Coordinates of C-alpha atoms in Angstrom, one line a residue:
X1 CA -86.8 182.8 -140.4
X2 CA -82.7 181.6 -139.3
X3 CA -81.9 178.2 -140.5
X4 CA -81.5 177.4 -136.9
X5 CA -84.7 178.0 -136.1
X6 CA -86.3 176.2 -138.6
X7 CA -83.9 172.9 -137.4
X8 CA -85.0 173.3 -134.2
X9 CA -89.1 173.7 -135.3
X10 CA -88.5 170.9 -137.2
X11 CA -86.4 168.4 -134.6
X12 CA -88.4 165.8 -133.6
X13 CA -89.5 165.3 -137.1
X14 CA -86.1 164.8 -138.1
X15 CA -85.2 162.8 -135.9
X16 CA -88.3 160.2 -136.9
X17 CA -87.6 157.2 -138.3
X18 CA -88.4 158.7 -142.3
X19 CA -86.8 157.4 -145.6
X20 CA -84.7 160.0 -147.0
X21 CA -84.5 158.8 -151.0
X22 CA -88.4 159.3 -150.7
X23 CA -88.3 162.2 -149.2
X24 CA -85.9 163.5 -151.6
X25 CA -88.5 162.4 -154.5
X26 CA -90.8 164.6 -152.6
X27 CA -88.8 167.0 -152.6
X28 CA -88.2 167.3 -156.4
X29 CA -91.8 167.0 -156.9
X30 CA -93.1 169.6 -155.1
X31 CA -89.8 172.1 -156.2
X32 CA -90.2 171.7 -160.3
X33 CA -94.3 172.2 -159.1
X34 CA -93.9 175.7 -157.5
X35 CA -91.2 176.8 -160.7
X36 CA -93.8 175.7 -162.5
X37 CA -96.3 177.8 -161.2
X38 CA -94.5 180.7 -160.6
X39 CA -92.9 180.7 -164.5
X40 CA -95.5 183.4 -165.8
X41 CA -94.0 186.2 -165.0
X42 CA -91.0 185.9 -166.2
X43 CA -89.9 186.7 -169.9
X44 CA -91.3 185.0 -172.6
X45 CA -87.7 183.3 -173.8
X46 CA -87.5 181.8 -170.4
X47 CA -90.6 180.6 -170.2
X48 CA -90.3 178.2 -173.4
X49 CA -86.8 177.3 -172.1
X50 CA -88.4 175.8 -168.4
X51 CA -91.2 174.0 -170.6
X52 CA -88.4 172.6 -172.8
X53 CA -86.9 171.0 -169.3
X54 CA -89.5 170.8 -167.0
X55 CA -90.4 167.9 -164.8
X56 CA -93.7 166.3 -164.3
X57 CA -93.6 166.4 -160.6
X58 CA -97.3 165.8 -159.7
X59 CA -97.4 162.5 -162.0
X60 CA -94.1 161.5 -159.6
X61 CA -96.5 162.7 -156.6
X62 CA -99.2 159.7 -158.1
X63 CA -96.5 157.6 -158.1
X64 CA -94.8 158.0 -154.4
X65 CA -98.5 158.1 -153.5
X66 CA -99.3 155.0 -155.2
X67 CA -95.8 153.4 -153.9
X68 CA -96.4 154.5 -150.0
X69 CA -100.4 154.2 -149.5
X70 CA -100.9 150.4 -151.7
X71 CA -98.2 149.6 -149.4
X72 CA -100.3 150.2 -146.5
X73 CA -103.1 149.1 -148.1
X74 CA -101.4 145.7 -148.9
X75 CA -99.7 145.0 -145.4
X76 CA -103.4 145.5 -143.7
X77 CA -104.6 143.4 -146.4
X78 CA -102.1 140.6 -145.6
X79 CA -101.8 140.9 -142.1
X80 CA -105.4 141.1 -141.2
X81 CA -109.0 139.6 -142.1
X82 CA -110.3 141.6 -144.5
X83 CA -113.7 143.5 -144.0
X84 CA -115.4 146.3 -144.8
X85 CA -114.7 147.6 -141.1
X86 CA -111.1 147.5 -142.3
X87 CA -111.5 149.4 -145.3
X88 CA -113.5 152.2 -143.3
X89 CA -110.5 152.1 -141.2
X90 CA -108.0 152.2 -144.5
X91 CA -110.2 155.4 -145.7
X92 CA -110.3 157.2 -142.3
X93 CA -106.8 157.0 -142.1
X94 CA -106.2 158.1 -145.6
X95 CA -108.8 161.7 -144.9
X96 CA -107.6 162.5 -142.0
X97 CA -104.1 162.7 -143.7
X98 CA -105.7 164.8 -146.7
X99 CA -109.1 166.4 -146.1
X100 CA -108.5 168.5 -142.9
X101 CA -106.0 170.9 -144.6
X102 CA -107.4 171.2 -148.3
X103 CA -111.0 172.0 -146.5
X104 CA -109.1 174.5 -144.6
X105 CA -107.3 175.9 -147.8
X106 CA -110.7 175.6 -149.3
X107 CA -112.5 177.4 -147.2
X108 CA -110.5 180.2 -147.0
X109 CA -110.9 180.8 -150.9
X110 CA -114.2 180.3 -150.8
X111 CA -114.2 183.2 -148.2
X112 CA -112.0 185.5 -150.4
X113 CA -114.0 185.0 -153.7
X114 CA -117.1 185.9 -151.6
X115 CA -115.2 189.1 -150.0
X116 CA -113.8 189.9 -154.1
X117 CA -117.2 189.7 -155.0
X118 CA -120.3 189.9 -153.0
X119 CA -122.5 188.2 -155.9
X120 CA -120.4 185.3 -155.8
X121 CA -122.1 182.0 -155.4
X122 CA -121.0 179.5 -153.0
X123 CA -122.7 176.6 -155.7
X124 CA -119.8 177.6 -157.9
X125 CA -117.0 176.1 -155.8
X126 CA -119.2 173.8 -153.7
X127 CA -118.2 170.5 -156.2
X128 CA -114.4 171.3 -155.0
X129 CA -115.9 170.1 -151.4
X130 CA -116.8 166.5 -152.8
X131 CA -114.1 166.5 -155.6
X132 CA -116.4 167.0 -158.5
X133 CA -114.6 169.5 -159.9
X134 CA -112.4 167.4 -162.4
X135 CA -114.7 163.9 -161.9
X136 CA -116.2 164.2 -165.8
X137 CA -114.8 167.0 -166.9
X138 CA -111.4 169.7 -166.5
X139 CA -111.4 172.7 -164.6
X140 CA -109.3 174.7 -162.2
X141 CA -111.4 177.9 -162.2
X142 CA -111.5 178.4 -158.5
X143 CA -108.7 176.2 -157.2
X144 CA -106.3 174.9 -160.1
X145 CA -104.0 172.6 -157.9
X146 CA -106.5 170.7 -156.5
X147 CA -107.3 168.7 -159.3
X148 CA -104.5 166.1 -158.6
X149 CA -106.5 166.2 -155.5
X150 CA -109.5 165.2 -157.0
X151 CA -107.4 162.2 -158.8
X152 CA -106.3 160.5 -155.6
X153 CA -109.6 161.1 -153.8
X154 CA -111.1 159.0 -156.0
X155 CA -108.4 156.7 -156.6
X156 CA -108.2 155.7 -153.1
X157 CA -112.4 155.5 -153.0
X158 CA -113.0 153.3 -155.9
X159 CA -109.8 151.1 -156.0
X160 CA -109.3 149.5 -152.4
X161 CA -113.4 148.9 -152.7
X162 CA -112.8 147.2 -155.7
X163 CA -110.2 144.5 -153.9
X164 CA -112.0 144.4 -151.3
X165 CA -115.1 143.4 -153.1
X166 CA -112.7 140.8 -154.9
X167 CA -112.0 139.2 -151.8
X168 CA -115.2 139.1 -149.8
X169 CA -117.6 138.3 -152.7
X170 CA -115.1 136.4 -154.6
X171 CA -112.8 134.6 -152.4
X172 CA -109.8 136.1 -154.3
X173 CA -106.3 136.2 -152.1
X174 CA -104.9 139.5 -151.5
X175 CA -102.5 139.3 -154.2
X176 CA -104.6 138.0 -156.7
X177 CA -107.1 140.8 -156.3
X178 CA -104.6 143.1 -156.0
X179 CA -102.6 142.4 -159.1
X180 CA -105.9 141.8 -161.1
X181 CA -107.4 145.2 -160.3
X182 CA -104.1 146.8 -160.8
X183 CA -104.2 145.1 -164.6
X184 CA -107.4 146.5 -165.3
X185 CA -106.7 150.4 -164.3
X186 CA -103.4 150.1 -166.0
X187 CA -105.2 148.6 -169.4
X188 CA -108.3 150.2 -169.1
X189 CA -106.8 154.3 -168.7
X190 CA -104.1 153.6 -171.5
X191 CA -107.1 152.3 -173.8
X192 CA -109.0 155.3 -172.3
X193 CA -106.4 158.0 -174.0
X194 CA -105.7 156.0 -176.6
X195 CA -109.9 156.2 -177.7
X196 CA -109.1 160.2 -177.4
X197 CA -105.9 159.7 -179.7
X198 CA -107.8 157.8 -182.3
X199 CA -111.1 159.5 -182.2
X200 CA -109.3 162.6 -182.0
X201 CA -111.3 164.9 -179.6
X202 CA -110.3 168.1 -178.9
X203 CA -110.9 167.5 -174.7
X204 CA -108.5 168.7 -172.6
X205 CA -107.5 165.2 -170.4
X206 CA -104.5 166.2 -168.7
X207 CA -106.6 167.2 -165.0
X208 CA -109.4 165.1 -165.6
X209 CA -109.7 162.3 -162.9
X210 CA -110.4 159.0 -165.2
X211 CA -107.6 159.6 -167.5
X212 CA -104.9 159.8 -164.8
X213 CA -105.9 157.2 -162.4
X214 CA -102.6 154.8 -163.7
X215 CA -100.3 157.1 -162.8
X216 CA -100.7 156.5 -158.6
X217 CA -101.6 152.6 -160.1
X218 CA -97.5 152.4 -161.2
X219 CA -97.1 153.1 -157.8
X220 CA -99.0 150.4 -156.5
X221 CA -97.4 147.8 -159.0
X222 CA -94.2 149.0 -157.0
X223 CA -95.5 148.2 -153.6
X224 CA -96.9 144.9 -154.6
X225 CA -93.4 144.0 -156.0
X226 CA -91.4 145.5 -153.2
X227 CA -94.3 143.3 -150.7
X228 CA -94.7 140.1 -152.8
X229 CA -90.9 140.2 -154.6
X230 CA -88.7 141.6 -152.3
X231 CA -85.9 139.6 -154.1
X232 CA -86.6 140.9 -157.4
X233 CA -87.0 144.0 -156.1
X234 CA -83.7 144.6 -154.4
X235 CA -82.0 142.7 -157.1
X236 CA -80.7 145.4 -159.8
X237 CA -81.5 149.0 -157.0
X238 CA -78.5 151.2 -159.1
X239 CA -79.5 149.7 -162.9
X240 CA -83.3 150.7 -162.4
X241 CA -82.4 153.9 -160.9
X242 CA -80.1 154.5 -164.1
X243 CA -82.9 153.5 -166.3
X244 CA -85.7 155.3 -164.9
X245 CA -83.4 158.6 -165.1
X246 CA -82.6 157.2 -169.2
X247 CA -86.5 157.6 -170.1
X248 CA -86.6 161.1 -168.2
X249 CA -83.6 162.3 -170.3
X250 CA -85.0 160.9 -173.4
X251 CA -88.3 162.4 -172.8
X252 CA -86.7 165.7 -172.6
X253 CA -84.2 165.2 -175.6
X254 CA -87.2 164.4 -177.8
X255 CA -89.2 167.6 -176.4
X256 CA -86.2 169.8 -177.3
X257 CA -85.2 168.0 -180.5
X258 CA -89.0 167.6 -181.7
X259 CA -87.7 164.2 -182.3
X260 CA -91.6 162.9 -182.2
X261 CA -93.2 165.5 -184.2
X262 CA -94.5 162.5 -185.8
X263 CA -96.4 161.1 -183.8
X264 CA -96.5 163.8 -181.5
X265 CA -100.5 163.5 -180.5
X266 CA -99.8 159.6 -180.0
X267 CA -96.8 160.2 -177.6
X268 CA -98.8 163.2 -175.8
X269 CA -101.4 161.7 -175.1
X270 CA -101.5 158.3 -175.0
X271 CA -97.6 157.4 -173.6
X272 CA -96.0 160.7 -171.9
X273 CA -97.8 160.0 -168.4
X274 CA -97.1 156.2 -168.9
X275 CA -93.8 156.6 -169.5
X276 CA -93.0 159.4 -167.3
X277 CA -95.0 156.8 -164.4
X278 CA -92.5 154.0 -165.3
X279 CA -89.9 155.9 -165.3
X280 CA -90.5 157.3 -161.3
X281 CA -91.5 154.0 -160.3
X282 CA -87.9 152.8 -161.7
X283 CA -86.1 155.3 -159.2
X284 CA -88.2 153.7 -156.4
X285 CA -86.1 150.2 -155.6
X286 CA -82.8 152.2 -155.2
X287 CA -84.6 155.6 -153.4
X288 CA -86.2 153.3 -150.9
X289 CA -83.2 151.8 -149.7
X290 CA -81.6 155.3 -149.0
X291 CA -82.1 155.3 -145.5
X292 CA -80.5 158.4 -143.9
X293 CA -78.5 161.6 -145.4
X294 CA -75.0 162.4 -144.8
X295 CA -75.0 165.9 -145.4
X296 CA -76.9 169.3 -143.9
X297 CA -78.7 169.6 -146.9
X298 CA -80.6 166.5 -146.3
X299 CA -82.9 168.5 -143.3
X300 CA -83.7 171.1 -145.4
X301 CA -84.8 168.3 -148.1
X302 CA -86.7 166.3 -145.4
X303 CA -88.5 169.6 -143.9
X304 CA -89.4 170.7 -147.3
X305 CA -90.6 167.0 -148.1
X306 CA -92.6 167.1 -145.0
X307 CA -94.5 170.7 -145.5
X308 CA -94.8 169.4 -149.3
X309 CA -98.8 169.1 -149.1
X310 CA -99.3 172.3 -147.4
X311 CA -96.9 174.2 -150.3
X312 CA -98.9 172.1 -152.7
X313 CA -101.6 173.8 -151.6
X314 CA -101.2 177.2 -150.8
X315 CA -99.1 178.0 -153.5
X316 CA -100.9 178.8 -156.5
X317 CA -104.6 179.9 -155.6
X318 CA -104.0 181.7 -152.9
X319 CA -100.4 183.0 -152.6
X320 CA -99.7 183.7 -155.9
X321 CA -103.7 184.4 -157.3
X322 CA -105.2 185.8 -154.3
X323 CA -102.5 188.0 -152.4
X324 CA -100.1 188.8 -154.6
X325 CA -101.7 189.3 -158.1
X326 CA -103.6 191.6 -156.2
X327 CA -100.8 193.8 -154.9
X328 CA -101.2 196.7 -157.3
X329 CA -97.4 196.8 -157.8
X330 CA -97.3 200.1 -160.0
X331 CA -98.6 202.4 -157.2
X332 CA -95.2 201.9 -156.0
X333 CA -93.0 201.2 -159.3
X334 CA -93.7 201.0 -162.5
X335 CA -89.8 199.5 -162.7
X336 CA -90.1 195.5 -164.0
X337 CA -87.2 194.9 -163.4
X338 CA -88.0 195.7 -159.5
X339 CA -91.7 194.3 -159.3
X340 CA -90.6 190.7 -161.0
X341 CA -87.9 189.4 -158.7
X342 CA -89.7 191.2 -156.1
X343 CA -93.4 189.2 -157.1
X344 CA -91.2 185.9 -157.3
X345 CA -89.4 186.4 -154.1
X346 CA -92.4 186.9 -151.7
X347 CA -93.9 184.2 -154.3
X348 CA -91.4 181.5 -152.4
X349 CA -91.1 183.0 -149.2
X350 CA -94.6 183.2 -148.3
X351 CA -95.4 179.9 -149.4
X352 CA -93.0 178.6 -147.3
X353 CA -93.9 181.1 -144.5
X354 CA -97.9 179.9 -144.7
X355 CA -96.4 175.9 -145.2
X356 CA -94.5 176.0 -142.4
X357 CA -96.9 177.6 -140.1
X358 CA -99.7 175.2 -141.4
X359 CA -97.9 172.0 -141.2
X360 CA -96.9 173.2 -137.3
X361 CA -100.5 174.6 -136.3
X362 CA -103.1 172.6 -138.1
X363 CA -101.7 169.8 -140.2
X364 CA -99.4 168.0 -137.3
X365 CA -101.5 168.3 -134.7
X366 CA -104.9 166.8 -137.0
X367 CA -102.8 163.7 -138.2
X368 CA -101.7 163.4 -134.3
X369 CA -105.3 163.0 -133.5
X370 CA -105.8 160.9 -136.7
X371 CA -103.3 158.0 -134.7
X372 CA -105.5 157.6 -131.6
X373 CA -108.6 157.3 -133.4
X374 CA -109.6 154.3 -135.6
X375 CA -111.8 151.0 -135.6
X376 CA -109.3 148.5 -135.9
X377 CA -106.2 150.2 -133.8
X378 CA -104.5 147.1 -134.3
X379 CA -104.1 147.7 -137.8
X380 CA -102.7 151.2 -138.0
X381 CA -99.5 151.5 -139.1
X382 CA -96.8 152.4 -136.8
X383 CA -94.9 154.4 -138.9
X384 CA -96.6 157.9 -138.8
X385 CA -94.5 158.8 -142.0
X386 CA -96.5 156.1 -144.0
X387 CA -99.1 158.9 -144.8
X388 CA -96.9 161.8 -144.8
X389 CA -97.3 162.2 -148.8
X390 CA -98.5 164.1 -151.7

């Protein structure tokens, strides 16, 4: 598809009223994600050379997530009376943004595992549906991406009930039950990983839902600052910045230097997604004051920012396990050196193919619908980029 016609697909969205430094976040994450994904087929030198420099870029999806949605979450909270009426609205708002096109995704695997196999068994995938999958233990059998999925599903469930409950029951103000719940995720998950450190068992955290709930939590902390300490928050934009890329480039000199061989199980499991959390919400105070981009470039970052969940998506599972993995490539070559580039190419292009045609088609017109429906219409936010994350 011309570039051309791809800026003109894409114009009204441009010309919205979005905030480029975030977009270009988005943009990273969902970029190191797909190389990420795609790395397997390449040679075995190259592979440990992309781990050696890879980014984390769904724990700086948490983050952004954290950053946009606690700052809707904390305007309503601040603006309005709160109720449980409120929160149904909060949580309506947040699914139709999110459930509409992973059901959809979804769905569609469950369809091709049961066309692959006839024996399948829908009970084998039905816990994806309610985002059981990774709730008390890892797995991405059926649908690997969707575990970070799972993570904010739940995050967004349990926490703004939690505040809620804080400040009916309890009388708390919004910020106090904010900044009291945000405490006790931040405490309570590092404590969490630390138990698995010290007790040393062998379970495989990394995808599992309690032991990554902080991550989109850092993100919060940076909306309540941004809401309740503008000043602070706008005070030192460029030295953060610089600091939060300082603790990404140490993280990756001690990876390639083996610096923390040491203590390696400590840092891995207890501090890497801590640290790699801080360190994205540091960028946040100077990204979110980039309003606009000078440059060409800056549409192709903002359209790839804004397909970003549908690429999340679409391109692992399905793309890359069930069309192309099942291509039997040596009926036509047995060359390598011709199926590889060949794998990885249609590897990209469709999943920006099926992105782009899902975002236009399905996605847009759901989250349309999603801003003329709601209990409290008073309370939506006008802004229809507010939700335009993962």
């Amino acid at each position: 598809m011309p570039l051309i016609n791809i800026y003109s697909l894409f114009s009204t969205e441009l010309k919205n009223n979005r905030i480029f430094g975030l977009d270009i976040l988005r943009f990273i994450a969902i970029i190191t994600v797909v190389i990420d994904h795609g790395k397997f087929i390449f040679p075995k030198k190259i592979i440990q050379f992309h781990n050696y420099i890879r980014i984390d870029g769904v724990t700086i999806f948490f983050v952004l997530s954290g950053f946009l949605i606690g700052g809707i979450l904390i305007k309503q909270l601040e603006k309005n009376t709160p109720s449980f009426r409120l929160l149904l609205d909060f949580w309506i708002k947040r699914w139709f943004r999110t459930l509409p096109t992973y059901i959809l995704i979804l769905s569609i695997l469950t369809i091709c595992y049961s066309i692959q196999d006839p024996s399948f068994s829908f009970e084998k995938i039905s816990k994806y549906y309610y985002f059981s999958q990774n709730l008390f233990y890892p797995t991405d059998v059926y649908f690997g991406e969707s575990w970070s999925l799972s993570v904010e599903e739940w995050f967004y469930l349990t926490v703004p009930l939690l505040i809620f409950i804080l400040i009916i029951f309890f009388k708390l103000k919004p910020k106090n039950s904010i900044l009291f719940i945000a405490l006790m995720v931040l405490f309570s998950v590092t404590l969490l990983r630390y138990n698995l450190y010290s007790e040393k068992k062998d379970i495989d955290f990394h995808h599992q839902v309690i032991f990554r709930l902080d991550s989109i939590m850092y993100g919060v902390v940076g909306a309540y600052i941004n809401y309740y300490y503008s000043k602070y928050w706008n005070k030192f934009p460029l030295a953060l910045f610089i600091t939060g890329i300082l603790i990404f480039l140490i993280q990756k000199l001690c990876s390639i230097t083996n610096i923390l061989a040491t203590v390696g199980d400590f840092y891995n499991i207890v501090l890497e997604y801590s640290l790699t959390s801080l360190a994205t919400l540091l960028l946040l105070p100077y990204l979110s004051n980039v309003k606009k981009s000078k440059y060409k470039i800056g549409s192709i970052i903002t359209i790839i920012s804004l397909i970003s969940y549908s690429m999340y998506l679409t391109h692992m599972t399905l793309i890359k396990g069930m069309i192309l993995k099942n291509i039997p490539w040596t009926n036509f070559t047995t060359n390598y050196h011709i199926i590889i580039p060949t794998f990885y190419f249609l590897y990209w292009s469709l999943t920006f193919i099926f992105s782009i045609t899902i975002y236009k088609l399905y996605e847009l017109p759901i989250t349309n619908l999603r801003d003329k429906l709601s209990f409290n219409k008073k309370n939506i936010p006008n802004n229809k980029t507010d939700f335009n994350l993962n």
